[in-house]
Short mmCIF file of C-alpha atoms and ligand atoms in Angstrom, two decimals:
data_model
loop_
_atom_site.label_atom_id
_atom_site.label_comp_id
_atom_site.label_asym_id
_atom_site.label_seq_id
_atom_site.Cartn_x
_atom_site.Cartn_y
_atom_site.Cartn_z
CA MET Z 1 40.80 38.84 -90.10
CA ARG Z 2 37.07 39.12 -90.54
CA TYR Z 3 36.78 41.15 -87.36
CA LEU Z 4 38.76 43.90 -89.06
CA GLU Z 5 36.54 44.08 -92.15
CA GLY Z 6 33.08 45.15 -93.21
CA ALA Z 7 30.87 46.14 -90.30
CA PHE Z 8 33.74 45.54 -87.87
CA ALA Z 9 36.36 47.64 -89.66
CA PRO Z 10 37.88 50.12 -87.21
CA VAL Z 11 37.66 53.88 -87.59
CA THR Z 12 40.71 56.01 -87.06
CA GLU Z 13 39.39 59.52 -86.60
CA GLU Z 14 37.71 61.15 -83.68
CA ILE Z 15 34.77 63.20 -84.94
CA THR Z 16 32.64 65.88 -83.36
CA ALA Z 17 29.45 67.01 -85.08
CA PHE Z 18 26.60 69.21 -83.88
CA ASP Z 19 22.89 69.42 -84.72
CA LEU Z 20 22.69 66.18 -86.60
CA PRO Z 21 20.22 65.59 -89.43
CA VAL Z 22 17.28 63.40 -88.50
CA THR Z 23 14.73 61.39 -90.45
CA GLY Z 24 11.55 61.11 -88.43
CA ARG Z 25 11.06 62.69 -85.03
CA ILE Z 26 13.24 62.24 -81.94
CA PRO Z 27 10.94 61.74 -78.92
CA ALA Z 28 11.15 64.93 -76.86
CA GLU Z 29 11.15 62.83 -73.65
CA LEU Z 30 14.57 61.42 -74.49
CA ASN Z 31 17.01 63.77 -72.81
CA GLY Z 32 20.45 62.36 -72.19
CA ARG Z 33 23.31 60.52 -73.86
CA TYR Z 34 23.36 57.18 -75.64
CA LEU Z 35 26.90 55.82 -75.30
CA ARG Z 36 28.40 52.60 -76.61
CA ASN Z 37 31.88 51.16 -76.21
CA GLY Z 38 33.79 48.62 -78.27
CA PRO Z 39 37.21 47.53 -79.45
CA ASN Z 40 38.67 49.52 -82.29
CA ALA Z 41 41.78 47.76 -83.52
CA LEU Z 42 44.55 50.01 -84.76
CA GLY Z 43 48.05 49.04 -85.71
CA VAL Z 44 47.27 45.34 -86.01
CA GLU Z 45 50.61 43.65 -86.64
CA ASP Z 46 49.28 40.39 -88.01
CA PRO Z 47 45.65 40.49 -89.17
CA ALA Z 48 45.64 36.71 -89.59
CA VAL Z 49 45.87 36.20 -85.85
CA HIS Z 50 43.81 39.21 -84.80
CA ILE Z 51 41.28 38.37 -82.10
CA TRP Z 52 38.02 40.25 -81.98
CA GLY Z 53 37.93 42.14 -78.72
CA MET Z 54 41.53 43.28 -79.01
CA GLY Z 55 42.06 46.95 -79.69
CA GLN Z 56 41.61 50.35 -78.16
CA GLY Z 57 38.28 51.11 -76.56
CA MET Z 58 36.28 53.69 -78.47
CA VAL Z 59 33.07 55.23 -77.18
CA HIS Z 60 30.49 56.49 -79.66
CA GLY Z 61 27.92 58.87 -78.21
CA VAL Z 62 24.91 60.91 -79.25
CA ARG Z 63 23.40 63.59 -77.07
CA LEU Z 64 19.63 64.06 -77.35
CA ARG Z 65 17.78 67.05 -75.94
CA GLU Z 66 14.16 68.11 -76.44
CA GLY Z 67 13.76 66.42 -79.78
CA ARG Z 68 17.13 67.39 -81.19
CA ALA Z 69 20.36 65.44 -81.66
CA GLU Z 70 22.75 67.98 -80.20
CA TRP Z 71 25.99 66.17 -80.93
CA TYR Z 72 27.80 63.05 -81.96
CA ARG Z 73 31.25 62.27 -80.66
CA ASN Z 74 33.49 59.26 -80.93
CA ARG Z 75 36.53 59.16 -78.65
CA PHE Z 76 39.24 56.67 -77.91
CA VAL Z 77 39.44 55.65 -74.29
CA ARG Z 78 42.93 56.93 -73.67
CA THR Z 79 44.67 54.91 -70.99
CA PRO Z 80 48.12 53.33 -71.01
CA GLY Z 81 48.17 49.90 -72.65
CA PHE Z 82 44.83 48.28 -73.35
CA ALA Z 83 41.93 50.62 -72.84
CA PRO Z 84 38.60 49.66 -71.21
CA MET Z 85 36.49 48.73 -74.20
CA VAL Z 86 33.66 46.48 -73.04
CA ASN Z 87 30.99 48.73 -71.58
CA VAL Z 88 30.21 52.30 -70.57
CA ILE Z 89 28.00 53.21 -67.61
CA GLU Z 90 27.11 56.03 -65.29
CA HIS Z 91 27.50 55.73 -61.56
CA ALA Z 92 27.37 58.41 -58.86
CA ARG Z 93 26.82 60.91 -61.69
CA ARG Z 94 30.15 60.02 -63.29
CA THR Z 95 30.77 58.19 -66.57
CA PHE Z 96 32.98 55.11 -66.69
CA ALA Z 97 34.32 52.86 -69.44
CA LEU Z 98 34.52 49.33 -68.05
CA ALA Z 99 36.85 46.44 -68.70
CA GLU Z 100 37.57 43.15 -66.97
CA GLY Z 101 40.31 40.70 -66.12
CA GLY Z 102 42.05 43.09 -63.76
CA LEU Z 103 42.06 46.20 -65.96
CA PRO Z 104 40.60 49.15 -64.03
CA PRO Z 105 37.77 51.30 -65.39
CA ALA Z 106 38.50 54.68 -66.94
CA GLU Z 107 36.52 57.79 -66.11
CA LEU Z 108 35.21 59.88 -69.01
CA ASP Z 109 33.95 63.44 -68.93
CA ASP Z 110 30.58 64.56 -70.29
CA ASP Z 111 32.12 64.98 -73.75
CA LEU Z 112 33.71 61.50 -73.70
CA ASN Z 113 37.27 62.67 -73.14
CA THR Z 114 39.26 60.36 -70.87
CA VAL Z 115 39.88 61.73 -67.39
CA GLY Z 116 42.07 58.73 -66.51
CA PRO Z 117 42.07 55.23 -65.05
CA CYS Z 118 40.02 55.02 -61.87
CA ALA Z 119 39.29 52.60 -59.07
CA LEU Z 120 35.50 52.39 -59.31
CA GLY Z 121 34.60 49.40 -57.15
CA GLY Z 122 38.22 49.16 -56.03
CA THR Z 123 38.95 46.75 -53.17
CA ALA Z 124 41.91 46.15 -50.86
CA ASP Z 125 42.84 43.15 -53.02
CA GLY Z 126 43.18 45.29 -56.12
CA PHE Z 127 39.93 44.27 -57.82
CA THR Z 128 37.76 46.88 -59.54
CA ALA Z 129 34.28 46.97 -61.09
CA GLY Z 130 33.93 44.39 -63.90
CA ALA Z 131 32.52 44.87 -67.38
CA HIS Z 132 28.95 43.78 -66.64
CA SER Z 133 28.44 45.64 -63.37
CA LYS Z 134 24.70 46.03 -62.69
CA HIS Z 135 22.62 48.61 -60.88
CA ASP Z 136 19.99 47.51 -58.42
CA PRO Z 137 17.11 49.77 -59.42
CA ARG Z 138 15.77 49.88 -55.84
CA THR Z 139 18.94 50.81 -53.98
CA GLY Z 140 21.07 52.39 -56.70
CA GLU Z 141 23.89 50.08 -55.62
CA LEU Z 142 26.30 48.89 -58.29
CA HIS Z 143 27.00 45.15 -58.11
CA SER Z 144 30.15 43.89 -59.79
CA LEU Z 145 31.68 40.51 -60.37
CA SER Z 146 35.38 40.85 -60.86
CA TYR Z 147 38.12 38.45 -61.86
CA MET Z 148 41.80 39.09 -62.28
CA VAL Z 149 43.96 37.09 -64.64
CA GLY Z 150 46.40 35.03 -62.57
CA VAL Z 151 44.33 35.16 -59.37
CA GLU Z 152 42.38 32.12 -58.19
CA LEU Z 153 39.45 33.93 -56.70
CA VAL Z 154 36.74 36.28 -57.90
CA GLN Z 155 35.05 39.05 -55.99
CA HIS Z 156 31.50 40.30 -55.67
CA ILE Z 157 31.83 44.01 -55.04
CA VAL Z 158 28.97 46.28 -53.95
CA THR Z 159 29.44 50.00 -54.53
CA ASP Z 160 26.82 52.28 -53.02
CA ALA Z 161 24.97 54.98 -54.93
CA GLY Z 162 27.57 57.51 -53.83
CA GLY Z 163 30.46 55.52 -55.27
CA GLN Z 164 31.85 53.93 -52.07
CA VAL Z 165 32.59 50.22 -51.87
CA VAL Z 166 30.39 48.94 -49.04
CA ARG Z 167 30.83 45.17 -49.28
CA THR Z 168 33.28 42.72 -50.81
CA THR Z 169 32.87 38.94 -50.92
CA SER Z 170 35.65 36.72 -52.21
CA ILE Z 171 34.73 33.48 -53.96
CA PRO Z 172 37.59 30.98 -54.10
CA MET Z 173 38.23 29.30 -57.45
CA THR Z 174 40.70 26.67 -58.64
CA ARG Z 175 41.96 28.84 -61.53
CA THR Z 176 41.05 32.20 -63.08
CA PRO Z 177 37.67 31.68 -64.71
CA PHE Z 178 36.44 33.84 -67.58
CA MET Z 179 33.53 35.37 -65.68
CA HIS Z 180 32.32 37.98 -68.13
CA ASP Z 181 28.78 38.30 -66.78
CA PHE Z 182 26.65 37.14 -63.83
CA ALA Z 183 23.06 37.46 -62.62
CA LEU Z 184 21.54 39.49 -59.83
CA THR Z 185 18.19 39.03 -58.10
CA GLU Z 186 16.67 40.83 -55.14
CA ASN Z 187 18.40 38.38 -52.78
CA HIS Z 188 21.02 36.47 -54.73
CA MET Z 189 24.11 36.61 -56.92
CA VAL Z 190 24.37 33.88 -59.53
CA VAL Z 191 27.75 33.06 -61.08
CA TRP Z 192 28.94 30.39 -63.50
CA ASP Z 193 32.27 28.69 -63.75
CA THR Z 194 32.39 27.30 -67.29
CA PRO Z 195 35.17 25.45 -69.16
CA LEU Z 196 36.34 28.84 -70.44
CA GLY Z 197 39.15 30.07 -68.23
CA PHE Z 198 42.74 31.18 -68.08
CA ASP Z 199 45.74 28.96 -68.49
CA GLY Z 200 48.42 31.47 -67.61
CA PHE Z 201 47.45 34.50 -69.69
CA ASP Z 202 45.77 32.35 -72.36
CA CYS Z 203 42.00 32.29 -72.27
CA ARG Z 204 40.86 28.91 -73.52
CA TRP Z 205 38.20 26.20 -73.31
CA LEU Z 206 39.33 23.38 -71.05
CA PRO Z 207 37.85 20.09 -72.23
CA GLY Z 208 36.59 17.98 -69.35
CA HIS Z 209 35.87 20.99 -67.15
CA PRO Z 210 32.17 20.99 -66.25
CA THR Z 211 30.06 24.10 -65.87
CA ARG Z 212 29.23 24.92 -62.26
CA VAL Z 213 26.39 27.25 -61.38
CA GLY Z 214 26.77 29.05 -58.07
CA VAL Z 215 24.12 30.86 -56.04
CA MET Z 216 25.17 33.15 -53.21
CA PRO Z 217 23.20 35.43 -50.91
CA ARG Z 218 23.67 39.00 -52.09
CA THR Z 219 24.74 39.96 -48.62
CA GLY Z 220 27.67 37.55 -48.82
CA GLY Z 221 28.21 34.04 -47.51
CA ARG Z 222 28.72 30.63 -48.97
CA VAL Z 223 28.22 29.88 -52.65
CA ARG Z 224 26.01 26.85 -53.31
CA TRP Z 225 27.49 25.22 -56.43
CA GLN Z 226 25.71 22.78 -58.72
CA GLU Z 227 27.27 21.04 -61.69
CA ILE Z 228 25.68 20.98 -65.14
CA GLY Z 229 27.01 19.85 -68.52
CA PRO Z 230 29.72 22.00 -70.13
CA VAL Z 231 28.15 25.06 -71.69
CA HIS Z 232 29.33 28.49 -72.75
CA VAL Z 233 27.48 31.43 -71.23
CA SER Z 234 27.60 34.73 -73.03
CA HIS Z 235 25.27 37.26 -71.36
CA THR Z 236 22.46 37.59 -68.84
CA LEU Z 237 19.10 39.02 -69.85
CA ASN Z 238 17.64 39.21 -66.33
CA ALA Z 239 17.07 37.12 -63.21
CA TYR Z 240 14.70 36.98 -60.24
CA ASP Z 241 13.80 34.99 -57.15
CA ASP Z 242 10.76 32.72 -57.29
CA GLY Z 243 10.09 30.89 -54.04
CA ASP Z 244 13.03 28.60 -53.34
CA THR Z 245 14.28 28.87 -56.91
CA VAL Z 246 16.24 31.47 -58.81
CA VAL Z 247 15.25 32.10 -62.42
CA VAL Z 248 17.99 33.26 -64.79
CA ASP Z 249 17.40 34.11 -68.46
CA LEU Z 250 20.64 34.10 -70.39
CA VAL Z 251 22.40 33.51 -73.68
CA THR Z 252 24.22 30.19 -73.85
CA ALA Z 253 25.99 28.19 -76.53
CA GLN Z 254 27.29 24.70 -76.85
CA GLY Z 255 31.05 24.80 -76.63
CA PRO Z 256 33.83 24.67 -77.25
CA PHE Z 257 34.14 28.45 -77.35
CA ASP Z 258 37.26 29.77 -79.04
CA PRO Z 259 38.03 33.36 -77.98
CA ALA Z 260 39.88 33.81 -81.29
CA ASP Z 261 36.72 33.01 -83.23
CA PRO Z 262 33.61 33.96 -81.26
CA GLY Z 263 31.53 33.53 -84.42
CA ALA Z 264 32.00 29.78 -84.41
CA ILE Z 265 29.25 29.19 -81.83
CA ARG Z 266 25.49 29.47 -82.00
CA PRO Z 267 24.18 31.53 -79.09
CA VAL Z 268 20.58 30.94 -78.02
CA LEU Z 269 18.29 32.24 -75.29
CA ASP Z 270 17.69 29.92 -72.32
CA ARG Z 271 15.96 29.97 -68.96
CA TRP Z 272 17.70 28.31 -66.04
CA THR Z 273 15.52 27.62 -63.02
CA ILE Z 274 17.94 26.93 -60.19
CA GLY Z 275 16.44 24.94 -57.33
CA PRO Z 276 18.07 23.60 -54.18
CA ASP Z 277 18.93 20.28 -55.86
CA ARG Z 278 18.99 20.82 -59.61
CA VAL Z 279 19.25 23.32 -62.41
CA HIS Z 280 16.41 23.01 -64.89
CA GLN Z 281 17.38 24.29 -68.35
CA ARG Z 282 14.78 25.34 -70.90
CA ARG Z 283 15.24 26.86 -74.35
CA ILE Z 284 13.33 30.11 -74.81
CA ASP Z 285 14.44 30.80 -78.40
CA ASP Z 286 16.78 28.66 -80.49
CA ARG Z 287 17.45 31.33 -83.10
CA PRO Z 288 20.96 32.76 -82.90
CA GLN Z 289 21.03 35.94 -80.83
CA ASP Z 290 23.02 37.74 -78.20
CA PHE Z 291 23.35 41.13 -76.49
CA PRO Z 292 20.18 40.64 -74.42
CA ARG Z 293 18.85 43.71 -72.62
CA VAL Z 294 15.92 44.50 -70.39
CA ASN Z 295 14.19 47.61 -69.08
CA GLU Z 296 16.74 48.19 -66.31
CA ALA Z 297 14.01 49.27 -63.91
CA ARG Z 298 13.03 45.55 -63.92
CA LEU Z 299 16.52 44.20 -63.23
CA THR Z 300 16.53 41.68 -60.35
CA ARG Z 301 12.76 41.13 -60.36
CA PRO Z 302 10.04 39.34 -62.37
CA TYR Z 303 9.63 40.87 -65.80
CA ARG Z 304 7.98 40.31 -69.13
CA TYR Z 305 9.99 41.82 -72.00
CA GLY Z 306 13.54 41.28 -73.22
CA TYR Z 307 15.41 42.57 -76.26
CA SER Z 308 18.27 40.97 -78.16
CA ALA Z 309 20.21 41.28 -81.40
CA ALA Z 310 20.16 38.59 -84.06
CA THR Z 311 23.56 37.15 -84.82
CA ALA Z 312 22.71 35.06 -87.83
CA LEU Z 313 25.08 36.21 -90.51
CA TYR Z 314 28.75 36.82 -91.05
CA GLY Z 315 29.34 40.44 -90.21
CA ILE Z 316 27.36 40.39 -87.00
CA PRO Z 317 29.16 39.68 -83.74
CA PHE Z 318 29.35 36.04 -82.78
CA ALA Z 319 27.92 34.99 -86.14
CA PRO Z 320 28.12 31.30 -86.98
CA GLU Z 321 29.70 30.23 -90.24
CA GLY Z 322 27.50 29.11 -93.07
CA PRO Z 323 24.32 30.40 -94.61
CA PRO Z 324 21.89 32.39 -92.47
CA PRO Z 325 19.24 30.07 -91.04
CA ASP Z 326 16.42 32.55 -91.45
CA ASP Z 327 16.38 35.54 -93.77
CA ALA Z 328 14.01 37.44 -91.53
CA PHE Z 329 16.59 37.23 -88.82
CA VAL Z 330 19.47 38.88 -90.57
CA ASN Z 331 20.39 42.33 -89.23
CA ALA Z 332 17.50 42.21 -86.82
CA LEU Z 333 16.47 43.03 -83.29
CA VAL Z 334 14.12 40.84 -81.27
CA LYS Z 335 11.55 41.75 -78.64
CA HIS Z 336 10.68 38.78 -76.45
CA ASP Z 337 7.38 38.57 -74.59
CA LEU Z 338 8.31 36.02 -71.95
CA GLU Z 339 4.83 35.95 -70.47
CA ARG Z 340 3.24 34.90 -73.76
CA GLY Z 341 6.24 33.00 -75.08
CA THR Z 342 6.28 35.03 -78.29
CA ALA Z 343 8.80 37.23 -80.05
CA GLU Z 344 8.62 40.08 -82.55
CA VAL Z 345 11.42 40.74 -85.02
CA HIS Z 346 12.46 44.14 -86.36
CA ALA Z 347 14.44 43.37 -89.50
CA PHE Z 348 16.82 45.84 -91.06
CA GLY Z 349 18.01 45.69 -94.66
CA ARG Z 350 21.01 44.01 -96.17
CA ASP Z 351 24.28 45.38 -94.76
CA GLU Z 352 22.35 47.37 -92.15
CA ALA Z 353 24.29 45.71 -89.37
CA ALA Z 354 22.64 46.36 -86.00
CA GLY Z 355 24.28 45.93 -82.63
CA GLU Z 356 23.01 45.77 -79.06
CA ALA Z 357 19.79 47.74 -78.50
CA VAL Z 358 19.38 49.61 -75.23
CA PHE Z 359 16.00 50.33 -73.66
CA ALA Z 360 15.32 53.96 -72.68
CA ALA Z 361 12.27 54.25 -70.42
CA THR Z 362 9.86 57.15 -70.80
CA GLY Z 363 7.13 55.89 -68.44
CA GLU Z 364 6.26 53.36 -65.78
CA GLY Z 365 5.05 50.60 -68.14
CA GLU Z 366 7.63 47.92 -68.75
CA ASP Z 367 7.78 48.52 -72.50
CA GLU Z 368 6.93 52.20 -72.29
CA GLY Z 369 9.98 53.62 -73.98
CA PHE Z 370 12.33 53.28 -76.91
CA LEU Z 371 15.17 51.09 -78.13
CA LEU Z 372 18.35 52.83 -79.19
CA THR Z 373 21.09 51.28 -81.29
CA TYR Z 374 23.62 52.11 -83.96
CA VAL Z 375 22.76 50.68 -87.37
CA HIS Z 376 24.98 50.90 -90.42
CA ASN Z 377 23.43 52.91 -93.25
CA PRO Z 378 24.90 51.44 -96.46
CA SER Z 379 23.53 54.17 -98.71
CA ARG Z 380 25.56 56.77 -96.82
CA GLY Z 381 28.43 54.53 -95.77
CA ALA Z 382 27.95 55.84 -92.24
CA GLY Z 383 26.08 55.01 -89.07
CA ASP Z 384 22.59 55.97 -87.94
CA LEU Z 385 21.34 56.10 -84.38
CA VAL Z 386 18.04 54.26 -84.80
CA ILE Z 387 15.24 54.86 -82.30
CA LEU Z 388 12.45 52.28 -82.21
CA SER Z 389 9.24 52.44 -80.22
CA ALA Z 390 9.23 49.42 -77.90
CA GLN Z 391 5.43 49.23 -78.15
CA ASP Z 392 5.48 49.40 -81.96
CA PHE Z 393 8.55 47.24 -82.32
CA THR Z 394 8.03 46.07 -85.88
CA GLY Z 395 6.96 49.51 -87.10
CA GLU Z 396 9.18 52.03 -88.83
CA PRO Z 397 11.81 53.60 -86.56
CA VAL Z 398 10.47 56.78 -84.98
CA ALA Z 399 13.78 58.44 -85.82
CA ARG Z 400 17.08 57.86 -87.57
CA VAL Z 401 19.80 60.26 -86.53
CA HIS Z 402 22.37 60.42 -89.31
CA LEU Z 403 25.90 60.32 -87.98
CA PRO Z 404 28.87 61.76 -89.85
CA GLY Z 405 30.94 58.57 -89.80
CA ARG Z 406 30.87 54.80 -89.53
CA VAL Z 407 30.20 53.16 -86.20
CA PRO Z 408 31.84 49.72 -86.24
CA LEU Z 409 29.93 46.88 -84.61
CA GLY Z 410 30.99 46.90 -81.02
CA LEU Z 411 30.08 45.75 -77.56
CA HIS Z 412 27.93 47.29 -74.85
CA GLY Z 413 26.34 50.64 -74.17
CA ASN Z 414 23.75 52.43 -72.11
CA TRP Z 415 21.25 55.25 -72.18
CA LEU Z 416 22.35 57.81 -69.61
CA PRO Z 417 19.35 60.07 -69.01
CA ASP Z 418 19.74 63.59 -67.68
CA HIS Z 419 19.02 64.06 -63.99
FE1 LIG K 1 29.58 41.40 -72.70
#
């Protein structure tokens, strides 16, 4: 029920607005579209059993050009049945809404209208690009990890910069795992097989199932599995090779994870250092947070800065029950300095629910750029696109673009710069 209320409440109308009002100054270097996808539940038959994550995909987008906010659009992803609602990316100069579990992506046009379902990353076995497909910044390849409900294998799919599938590696499993995300380094794929998996079409936590961490050469080959204690893994921040180890920074939580109530866990930021014989687990930050993002130019390689969204209060995705553990962490974004082991917090006000923040680079420096995210503006009862300077993270936003309607808390998005 709570995932239909407050900051999660769905919107029903598709809106188009031009030349949006702005407080502050939109950086003139930001030319492109900020798009974000998420479930938008309509026609819920029984709110008591509604599961967050069910619902039609809806993409909210703002187009920035030369210091102006040219338009805002929100559009349903219009495909038969469930619509891709987890992520939205650009590949080969086309825009795709992404799903998982065997549901193909949908292509969108520049104005967010649905072109139709499409086989991005499609393989002979019927797999397509999964929700957390990642670009290798050096090659422009798109790496996907894909699972299909009812199928006891997963696939690593490499799609070249032109959109052609160039390599497929099948990884045998003993059931359909819930493999929502994975990690990519310059030389390796890292996957995890946790207790969360499918029993028929039911996604559930299987007590007694360990978590296995698998490392595979990116070019294909055997997966080297190692067992660790049962743990839920939410999202990857970044990963890189370091000698004979692979370092993965990721959001984990102690299980059991109940897909019907994702707020019942406490997600934290960890570093796994995966050696030939053991997986060393270290806590980076034990404050509840998720939706970790990095400057995507640093994906797959050593890096310093990561960004995440606090999840400390009811009303924020994956929020634990009970009182917030730290007032400063409510409705907040975090900038991690992993070199120094420090973090800065940008706190928003009460009811200013903030979702995943995406880094938009404007220079070569790792934190030379801006964070973009939708933040609810309670005084207007509508959403703002908030733009923060990554180098002045705790300072006032450089701009707030005032949108004509609410933007419910959702899932993942990206900054799609002009070419
Ligand atoms: Fe995700």
